[in-house]
GROMACS .gro file of C-alpha atoms in nm:
model
  344
    1MET     CA    1  -0.442  -4.137   0.880
    2GLY     CA    2  -0.096  -3.984   0.863
    3ASP     CA    3   0.073  -3.765   1.122
    4ARG     CA    4   0.006  -3.395   1.074
    5ALA     CA    5   0.132  -3.083   1.244
    6VAL     CA    6  -0.076  -2.964   1.537
    7ARG     CA    7  -0.197  -2.615   1.465
    8GLY     CA    8  -0.302  -2.384   1.750
    9ARG     CA    9  -0.614  -2.175   1.752
   10GLY     CA   10  -0.474  -1.857   1.902
   11PRO     CA   11  -0.297  -1.787   2.233
   12GLY     CA   12  -0.611  -1.824   2.440
   13ASN     CA   13  -0.702  -2.172   2.301
   14ARG     CA   14  -0.366  -2.340   2.222
   15ALA     CA   15  -0.348  -2.692   2.372
   16GLY     CA   16  -0.082  -2.754   2.638
   17VAL     CA   17   0.216  -2.965   2.548
   18ALA     CA   18   0.104  -3.253   2.770
   19ASP     CA   19  -0.243  -3.254   2.613
   20VAL     CA   20  -0.099  -3.254   2.260
   21GLU     CA   21   0.125  -3.550   2.340
   22ARG     CA   22  -0.166  -3.747   2.485
   23CYS     CA   23  -0.379  -3.671   2.179
   24MET     CA   24  -0.107  -3.773   1.935
   25ASN     CA   25  -0.044  -4.096   2.124
   26THR     CA   26  -0.416  -4.173   2.104
   27LEU     CA   27  -0.426  -4.102   1.732
   28ARG     CA   28  -0.124  -4.327   1.675
   29THR     CA   29  -0.298  -4.603   1.871
   30LEU     CA   30  -0.608  -4.566   1.661
   31ARG     CA   31  -0.396  -4.564   1.346
   32THR     CA   32  -0.231  -4.886   1.458
   33LEU     CA   33  -0.570  -5.046   1.512
   34ALA     CA   34  -0.665  -4.939   1.160
   35GLY     CA   35  -0.360  -5.120   1.027
   36THR     CA   36  -0.172  -4.818   0.890
   37THR     CA   37   0.134  -4.907   1.094
   38SER     CA   38   0.143  -5.286   1.085
   39GLY     CA   39  -0.040  -5.318   0.755
   40ASP     CA   40  -0.291  -5.560   0.910
   41ALA     CA   41  -0.639  -5.464   1.025
   42PRO     CA   42  -0.797  -5.643   1.321
   43HIS     CA   43  -0.962  -5.968   1.228
   44GLY     CA   44  -1.292  -5.925   1.047
   45TYR     CA   45  -1.249  -5.556   0.958
   46SER     CA   46  -1.100  -5.381   0.665
   47ARG     CA   47  -0.885  -5.074   0.735
   48ARG     CA   48  -1.147  -4.854   0.565
   49GLN     CA   49  -1.435  -4.999   0.771
   50LEU     CA   50  -1.254  -4.965   1.104
   51LEU     CA   51  -1.132  -4.613   1.036
   52ALA     CA   52  -1.470  -4.496   0.916
   53GLY     CA   53  -1.638  -4.640   1.225
   54LEU     CA   54  -1.391  -4.482   1.464
   55ILE     CA   55  -1.407  -4.138   1.304
   56ALA     CA   56  -1.785  -4.151   1.332
   57THR     CA   57  -1.767  -4.186   1.710
   58PRO     CA   58  -1.785  -3.880   1.934
   59VAL     CA   59  -1.474  -3.998   2.120
   60LEU     CA   60  -1.245  -3.969   1.818
   61ALA     CA   61  -1.411  -3.647   1.709
   62THR     CA   62  -1.326  -3.504   2.048
   63PHE     CA   63  -0.965  -3.613   2.014
   64VAL     CA   64  -0.940  -3.464   1.667
   65ALA     CA   65  -1.074  -3.130   1.794
   66ALA     CA   66  -0.847  -3.134   2.099
   67CYS     CA   67  -0.540  -3.206   1.887
   68GLY     CA   68  -0.574  -2.892   1.686
   69ASP     CA   69  -0.818  -2.936   1.402
   70PRO     CA   70  -0.853  -2.574   1.280
   71ASN     CA   71  -1.214  -2.633   1.177
   72VAL     CA   72  -1.337  -2.762   1.514
   73GLU     CA   73  -1.379  -2.540   1.819
   74PRO     CA   74  -1.261  -2.692   2.148
   75ALA     CA   75  -1.532  -2.822   2.376
   76ALA     CA   76  -1.622  -2.601   2.669
   77SER     CA   77  -1.461  -2.712   2.992
   78ASP     CA   78  -1.682  -2.900   3.233
   79PRO     CA   79  -1.698  -2.702   3.560
   80SER     CA   80  -1.778  -3.021   3.749
   81VAL     CA   81  -1.438  -3.168   3.661
   82PRO     CA   82  -1.163  -3.049   3.896
   83ALA     CA   83  -0.862  -2.880   3.742
   84ASN     CA   84  -0.556  -3.093   3.681
   85PRO     CA   85  -0.332  -3.008   3.980
   86SER     CA   86  -0.025  -3.050   3.762
   87THR     CA   87  -0.134  -2.757   3.545
   88THR     CA   88  -0.247  -2.514   3.819
   89GLN     CA   89  -0.014  -2.231   3.920
   90PRO     CA   90   0.130  -2.267   4.271
   91ALA     CA   91   0.074  -1.987   4.522
   92ALA     CA   92   0.344  -1.721   4.515
   93PRO     CA   93   0.598  -1.787   4.791
   94VAL     CA   94   0.639  -1.540   5.073
   95SER     CA   95   0.945  -1.337   4.984
   96ILE     CA   96   1.039  -1.216   5.332
   97ALA     CA   97   0.925  -1.439   5.617
   98HIS     CA   98   0.786  -1.285   5.934
   99SER     CA   99   0.587  -1.380   6.241
  100ALA     CA  100   0.209  -1.402   6.213
  101ASP     CA  101   0.173  -1.325   6.585
  102PRO     CA  102  -0.087  -1.047   6.634
  103GLU     CA  103   0.122  -0.907   6.923
  104THR     CA  104   0.437  -0.875   6.711
  105ALA     CA  105   0.519  -0.548   6.534
  106ILE     CA  106   0.701  -0.645   6.218
  107ILE     CA  107   0.735  -0.279   6.111
  108LYS     CA  108   0.721   0.014   6.351
  109LEU     CA  109   0.782   0.382   6.279
  110GLY     CA  110   0.792   0.648   6.546
  111SER     CA  111   0.976   0.936   6.711
  112GLU     CA  112   1.169   0.899   7.036
  113GLY     CA  113   1.341   1.148   7.260
  114GLY     CA  114   1.353   1.520   7.201
  115PHE     CA  115   1.251   1.800   7.434
  116VAL     CA  116   0.905   1.683   7.542
  117PRO     CA  117   0.725   1.642   7.876
  118ALA     CA  118   0.770   1.312   8.058
  119ASP     CA  119   0.408   1.211   8.005
  120THR     CA  120   0.434   1.274   7.631
  121TYR     CA  121   0.751   1.067   7.619
  122PHE     CA  122   0.576   0.784   7.804
  123VAL     CA  123   0.273   0.775   7.573
  124ASN     CA  124   0.493   0.800   7.260
  125VAL     CA  125   0.223   0.705   7.009
  126PRO     CA  126   0.392   0.557   6.699
  127SER     CA  127   0.331   0.688   6.349
  128LEU     CA  128   0.276   0.337   6.212
  129VAL     CA  129   0.269  -0.020   6.338
  130ILE     CA  130   0.226  -0.323   6.110
  131SER     CA  131   0.136  -0.632   6.310
  132GLY     CA  132   0.219  -0.989   6.219
  133ASP     CA  133  -0.145  -1.079   6.162
  134GLY     CA  134  -0.195  -0.807   5.898
  135ARG     CA  135  -0.313  -0.490   6.073
  136ALA     CA  136  -0.189  -0.135   6.021
  137PHE     CA  137  -0.216   0.108   6.315
  138VAL     CA  138  -0.187   0.485   6.268
  139PRO     CA  139  -0.272   0.784   6.490
  140GLY     CA  140  -0.632   0.896   6.464
  141ALA     CA  141  -0.753   1.250   6.410
  142VAL     CA  142  -0.750   1.472   6.721
  143PRO     CA  143  -0.948   1.797   6.739
  144ALA     CA  144  -0.730   2.108   6.765
  145ILE     CA  145  -0.880   2.216   7.095
  146PHE     CA  146  -0.768   2.229   7.457
  147PRO     CA  147  -0.826   2.026   7.652
  148GLY     CA  148  -0.816   1.745   7.400
  149PRO     CA  149  -0.896   1.380   7.476
  150LEU     CA  150  -0.686   1.213   7.742
  151LEU     CA  151  -0.657   0.899   7.530
  152ALA     CA  152  -0.516   0.968   7.184
  153PRO     CA  153  -0.722   0.768   6.932
  154MET     CA  154  -0.556   0.515   6.707
  155GLY     CA  155  -0.694   0.398   6.375
  156VAL     CA  156  -0.655   0.040   6.254
  157ARG     CA  157  -0.714  -0.124   5.917
  158SER     CA  158  -0.626  -0.454   5.759
  159ILE     CA  159  -0.328  -0.484   5.527
  160SER     CA  160  -0.288  -0.784   5.299
  161GLU     CA  161   0.018  -1.007   5.291
  162ALA     CA  162   0.093  -0.864   4.948
  163GLY     CA  163   0.088  -0.517   5.103
  164ILE     CA  164   0.319  -0.626   5.385
  165GLN     CA  165   0.555  -0.787   5.136
  166SER     CA  166   0.557  -0.466   4.932
  167LEU     CA  167   0.674  -0.269   5.238
  168LEU     CA  168   0.935  -0.529   5.331
  169GLU     CA  169   1.064  -0.562   4.976
  170LYS     CA  170   1.102  -0.184   4.949
  171ALA     CA  171   1.293  -0.190   5.277
  172SER     CA  172   1.514  -0.470   5.147
  173ALA     CA  173   1.580  -0.287   4.819
  174ALA     CA  174   1.685   0.019   5.021
  175GLY     CA  175   1.924  -0.192   5.230
  176LEU     CA  176   1.719  -0.142   5.546
  177LEU     CA  177   1.702  -0.513   5.626
  178ASP     CA  178   2.081  -0.515   5.653
  179SER     CA  179   2.293  -0.383   5.939
  180PRO     CA  180   2.208  -0.016   5.998
  181PRO     CA  181   2.457   0.237   5.859
  182ASP     CA  182   2.582   0.548   6.039
  183TYR     CA  183   2.308   0.812   6.040
  184THR     CA  184   2.499   1.081   6.229
  185ALA     CA  185   2.533   1.418   6.058
  186ASP     CA  186   2.616   1.774   6.158
  187THR     CA  187   2.291   1.962   6.206
  188LEU     CA  188   2.188   2.291   6.364
  189VAL     CA  189   1.850   2.150   6.475
  190ALA     CA  190   1.828   2.137   6.854
  191ASP     CA  191   1.607   1.930   7.086
  192ALA     CA  192   1.465   1.723   6.800
  193PRO     CA  193   1.359   1.361   6.839
  194ASP     CA  194   1.509   1.057   6.674
  195THR     CA  195   1.317   0.900   6.388
  196VAL     CA  196   1.316   0.527   6.457
  197VAL     CA  197   1.220   0.250   6.215
  198ARG     CA  198   1.220  -0.104   6.350
  199PHE     CA  199   1.184  -0.431   6.161
  200ASN     CA  200   1.111  -0.770   6.316
  201VAL     CA  201   1.134  -1.044   6.052
  202ALA     CA  202   1.241  -1.407   6.049
  203SER     CA  203   1.603  -1.315   5.974
  204GLY     CA  204   1.624  -1.093   6.282
  205SER     CA  205   1.535  -0.759   6.439
  206LEU     CA  206   1.680  -0.430   6.316
  207GLU     CA  207   1.658  -0.069   6.432
  208HIS     CA  208   1.735   0.240   6.224
  209ARG     CA  209   1.765   0.560   6.432
  210ALA     CA  210   1.839   0.904   6.290
  211TYR     CA  211   1.835   1.232   6.482
  212ALA     CA  212   1.628   1.521   6.339
  213LEU     CA  213   1.554   1.330   6.020
  214GLY     CA  214   1.374   1.550   5.768
  215PHE     CA  215   1.356   1.849   6.006
  216GLY     CA  216   1.529   2.084   5.765
  217VAL     CA  217   1.303   2.258   5.514
  218ASP     CA  218   1.370   2.452   5.197
  219ASP     CA  219   1.218   2.783   5.088
  220THR     CA  220   0.894   2.610   4.984
  221GLY     CA  221   0.848   2.441   5.321
  222ALA     CA  222   0.931   2.098   5.180
  223PRO     CA  223   1.193   1.881   5.354
  224ALA     CA  224   1.539   1.987   5.247
  225ASP     CA  225   1.792   1.739   5.113
  226GLU     CA  226   1.940   1.527   5.387
  227LEU     CA  227   2.313   1.544   5.452
  228THR     CA  228   2.415   1.184   5.374
  229ASP     CA  229   2.306   0.908   5.139
  230ALA     CA  230   2.205   0.690   5.436
  231ARG     CA  231   1.979   0.961   5.579
  232ARG     CA  232   1.825   1.032   5.237
  233THR     CA  233   1.748   0.662   5.192
  234LEU     CA  234   1.589   0.631   5.536
  235LEU     CA  235   1.385   0.949   5.488
  236GLY     CA  236   1.258   0.821   5.153
  237TYR     CA  237   1.134   0.502   5.316
  238VAL     CA  238   0.977   0.691   5.607
  239LEU     CA  239   0.781   0.902   5.357
  240GLN     CA  240   0.661   0.582   5.187
  241LEU     CA  241   0.540   0.446   5.521
  242GLY     CA  242   0.352   0.771   5.574
  243ASP     CA  243   0.134   0.714   5.265
  244LEU     CA  244   0.028   0.350   5.263
  245VAL     CA  245  -0.239   0.398   4.998
  246SER     CA  246   0.015   0.526   4.745
  247THR     CA  247   0.286   0.282   4.854
  248VAL     CA  248   0.099  -0.050   4.859
  249GLY     CA  249  -0.226   0.039   4.680
  250ALA     CA  250  -0.576   0.093   4.817
  251ALA     CA  251  -0.678  -0.261   4.717
  252GLU     CA  252  -0.437  -0.405   4.977
  253LEU     CA  253  -0.590  -0.206   5.263
  254GLY     CA  254  -0.918  -0.238   5.448
  255ALA     CA  255  -1.140   0.036   5.584
  256GLU     CA  256  -0.998   0.225   5.881
  257VAL     CA  257  -1.182   0.209   6.214
  258ILE     CA  258  -1.102   0.332   6.565
  259PHE     CA  259  -0.884   0.082   6.750
  260GLU     CA  260  -1.037  -0.063   7.067
  261PRO     CA  261  -0.747  -0.194   7.277
  262ALA     CA  262  -0.771  -0.499   7.498
  263ALA     CA  263  -0.552  -0.327   7.759
  264TYR     CA  264  -0.404   0.011   7.848
  265ARG     CA  265  -0.058   0.109   7.967
  266LEU     CA  266  -0.051   0.404   8.201
  267ARG     CA  267   0.168   0.619   8.422
  268ALA     CA  268   0.031   0.798   8.730
  269THR     CA  269   0.197   1.113   8.866
  270LEU     CA  270   0.106   1.264   9.202
  271VAL     CA  271  -0.027   1.621   9.179
  272THR     CA  272  -0.008   1.858   9.475
  273GLU     CA  273  -0.286   2.093   9.586
  274ALA     CA  274  -0.069   2.388   9.481
  275GLU     CA  275  -0.028   2.248   9.131
  276LEU     CA  276  -0.401   2.189   9.101
  277ALA     CA  277  -0.473   2.546   9.208
  278GLY     CA  278  -0.245   2.680   8.935
  279LEU     CA  279  -0.414   2.493   8.650
  280GLU     CA  280  -0.630   2.689   8.411
  281PRO     CA  281  -0.900   2.601   8.318
  282THR     CA  282  -0.993   2.430   8.643
  283PRO     CA  283  -0.934   2.054   8.614
  284THR     CA  284  -1.199   1.791   8.659
  285ILE     CA  285  -1.129   1.545   8.941
  286VAL     CA  286  -1.276   1.196   8.913
  287ASP     CA  287  -1.267   0.930   9.183
  288TRP     CA  288  -1.052   0.634   9.085
  289PRO     CA  289  -1.277   0.325   9.105
  290SER     CA  290  -1.158   0.045   9.331
  291SER     CA  291  -1.308  -0.204   9.083
  292THR     CA  292  -1.003  -0.157   8.860
  293GLY     CA  293  -0.790  -0.343   9.114
  294LEU     CA  294  -0.501  -0.104   9.041
  295ASP     CA  295  -0.330   0.108   9.309
  296LEU     CA  296  -0.218   0.430   9.136
  297ALA     CA  297   0.063   0.471   9.387
  298SER     CA  298   0.226   0.162   9.229
  299ALA     CA  299   0.195   0.302   8.875
  300SER     CA  300   0.450   0.583   8.896
  301ASP     CA  301   0.662   0.419   8.623
  302CYS     CA  302   0.426   0.199   8.425
  303ALA     CA  303   0.126  -0.026   8.479
  304ARG     CA  304  -0.120  -0.215   8.265
  305LEU     CA  305  -0.495  -0.219   8.306
  306ASP     CA  306  -0.741  -0.447   8.131
  307ALA     CA  307  -0.983  -0.257   7.909
  308VAL     CA  308  -1.283  -0.430   8.066
  309ALA     CA  309  -1.175  -0.314   8.411
  310ALA     CA  310  -1.116   0.039   8.284
  311GLY     CA  311  -1.452   0.067   8.111
  312ARG     CA  312  -1.502   0.427   7.986
  313LEU     CA  313  -1.269   0.574   8.247
  314PHE     CA  314  -1.016   0.698   7.991
  315THR     CA  315  -1.234   0.741   7.684
  316ASP     CA  316  -1.459   0.988   7.871
  317ALA     CA  317  -1.163   1.186   8.015
  318ASP     CA  318  -0.978   1.484   7.870
  319GLN     CA  319  -0.633   1.632   7.928
  320LEU     CA  320  -0.752   1.820   8.237
  321THR     CA  321  -0.912   1.514   8.399
  322HIS     CA  322  -0.737   1.407   8.720
  323PHE     CA  323  -0.807   1.106   8.937
  324ARG     CA  324  -0.839   1.090   9.315
  325GLN     CA  325  -0.753   0.775   9.508
  326GLY     CA  326  -0.797   0.820   9.881
  327ASP     CA  327  -0.657   1.161   9.970
  328THR     CA  328  -0.420   1.179   9.673
  329VAL     CA  329  -0.481   1.323   9.328
  330TYR     CA  330  -0.300   1.188   9.024
  331ARG     CA  331  -0.243   1.294   8.665
  332ILE     CA  332  -0.246   1.000   8.426
  333ALA     CA  333  -0.074   0.945   8.092
  334VAL     CA  334  -0.237   0.654   7.911
  335ALA     CA  335  -0.232   0.478   7.577
  336GLY     CA  336  -0.386   0.164   7.431
  337VAL     CA  337  -0.147  -0.131   7.419
  338LEU     CA  338  -0.028  -0.188   7.061
  339PRO     CA  339   0.159  -0.482   6.908
  340GLY     CA  340   0.522  -0.466   7.007
  341ASP     CA  341   0.470  -0.244   7.311
  342PRO     CA  342   0.706  -0.327   7.597
  343ALA     CA  343   0.561  -0.491   7.904
  344CYS     CA  344   0.535  -0.275   8.216
   0.00000   0.00000   0.00000
């Protein structure tokens, strides 16, 4: 049996190089046993007898088929046999390393500053938070009525590691994982907030802050061109963060549900009788339960309250709900604690 070229059977069935080499080595061994190399058959057999007997066995037939006989289809793979680990594809490496801590915000987009009330500034609900454990937080829908809910709802959905990597790789391609450039520009917009994008990855933490980003509009109402390349780049990325489905693909995102925080951060402001009398419509005053264990007088800057202790205190309240503790009435600004929120 002479050597012959190994012919493939199409891209989907072509034997791997390692398999071909093993098959050819086996065939050469069998040829040697048949005496075609040394010229001597094993004792008691002629070359023709040995070769005919070997070819008749299923073992050799299998080798002939595996080595590329164009007239023999390859045997179906046995699902009970584990795949050869040397031929399996390794998992794709993580391109940009980051913490897997559920309390870490690896990407955060929001607005800060501007001419807003102190309570609004305190709550400061971000536009997007991506946590280290693969969750995406966005503001929930709020009815356009007054008074609206006291506690602004947040939506949360899962985001795959591939989705996170897509966002980080886009940031890297835009240079946003490097030292922030100068975002200052002459603008006629007054009292606008800063757009702030923060990254927290293994290589370090970065903050990009641009005043009145995207506040200019053209005649169609669309955002006008920004004034510098750096601002245009940052605005482009912010717009990508604002549409996760288009940016990372719906397959990388789970279904959105209302976020149920484990704790709240709140700020209590004393309200005088005169201020209460001037409110319209008339506010609702609720007794602050002692079971919370929190003294509102100590929460003038910031305090945290466990969600179990709070119960439905905040979820049942609206923007005109006030809270009485002893003889004092307080107005409360409150938000659910999100990954990356500062400690009070």
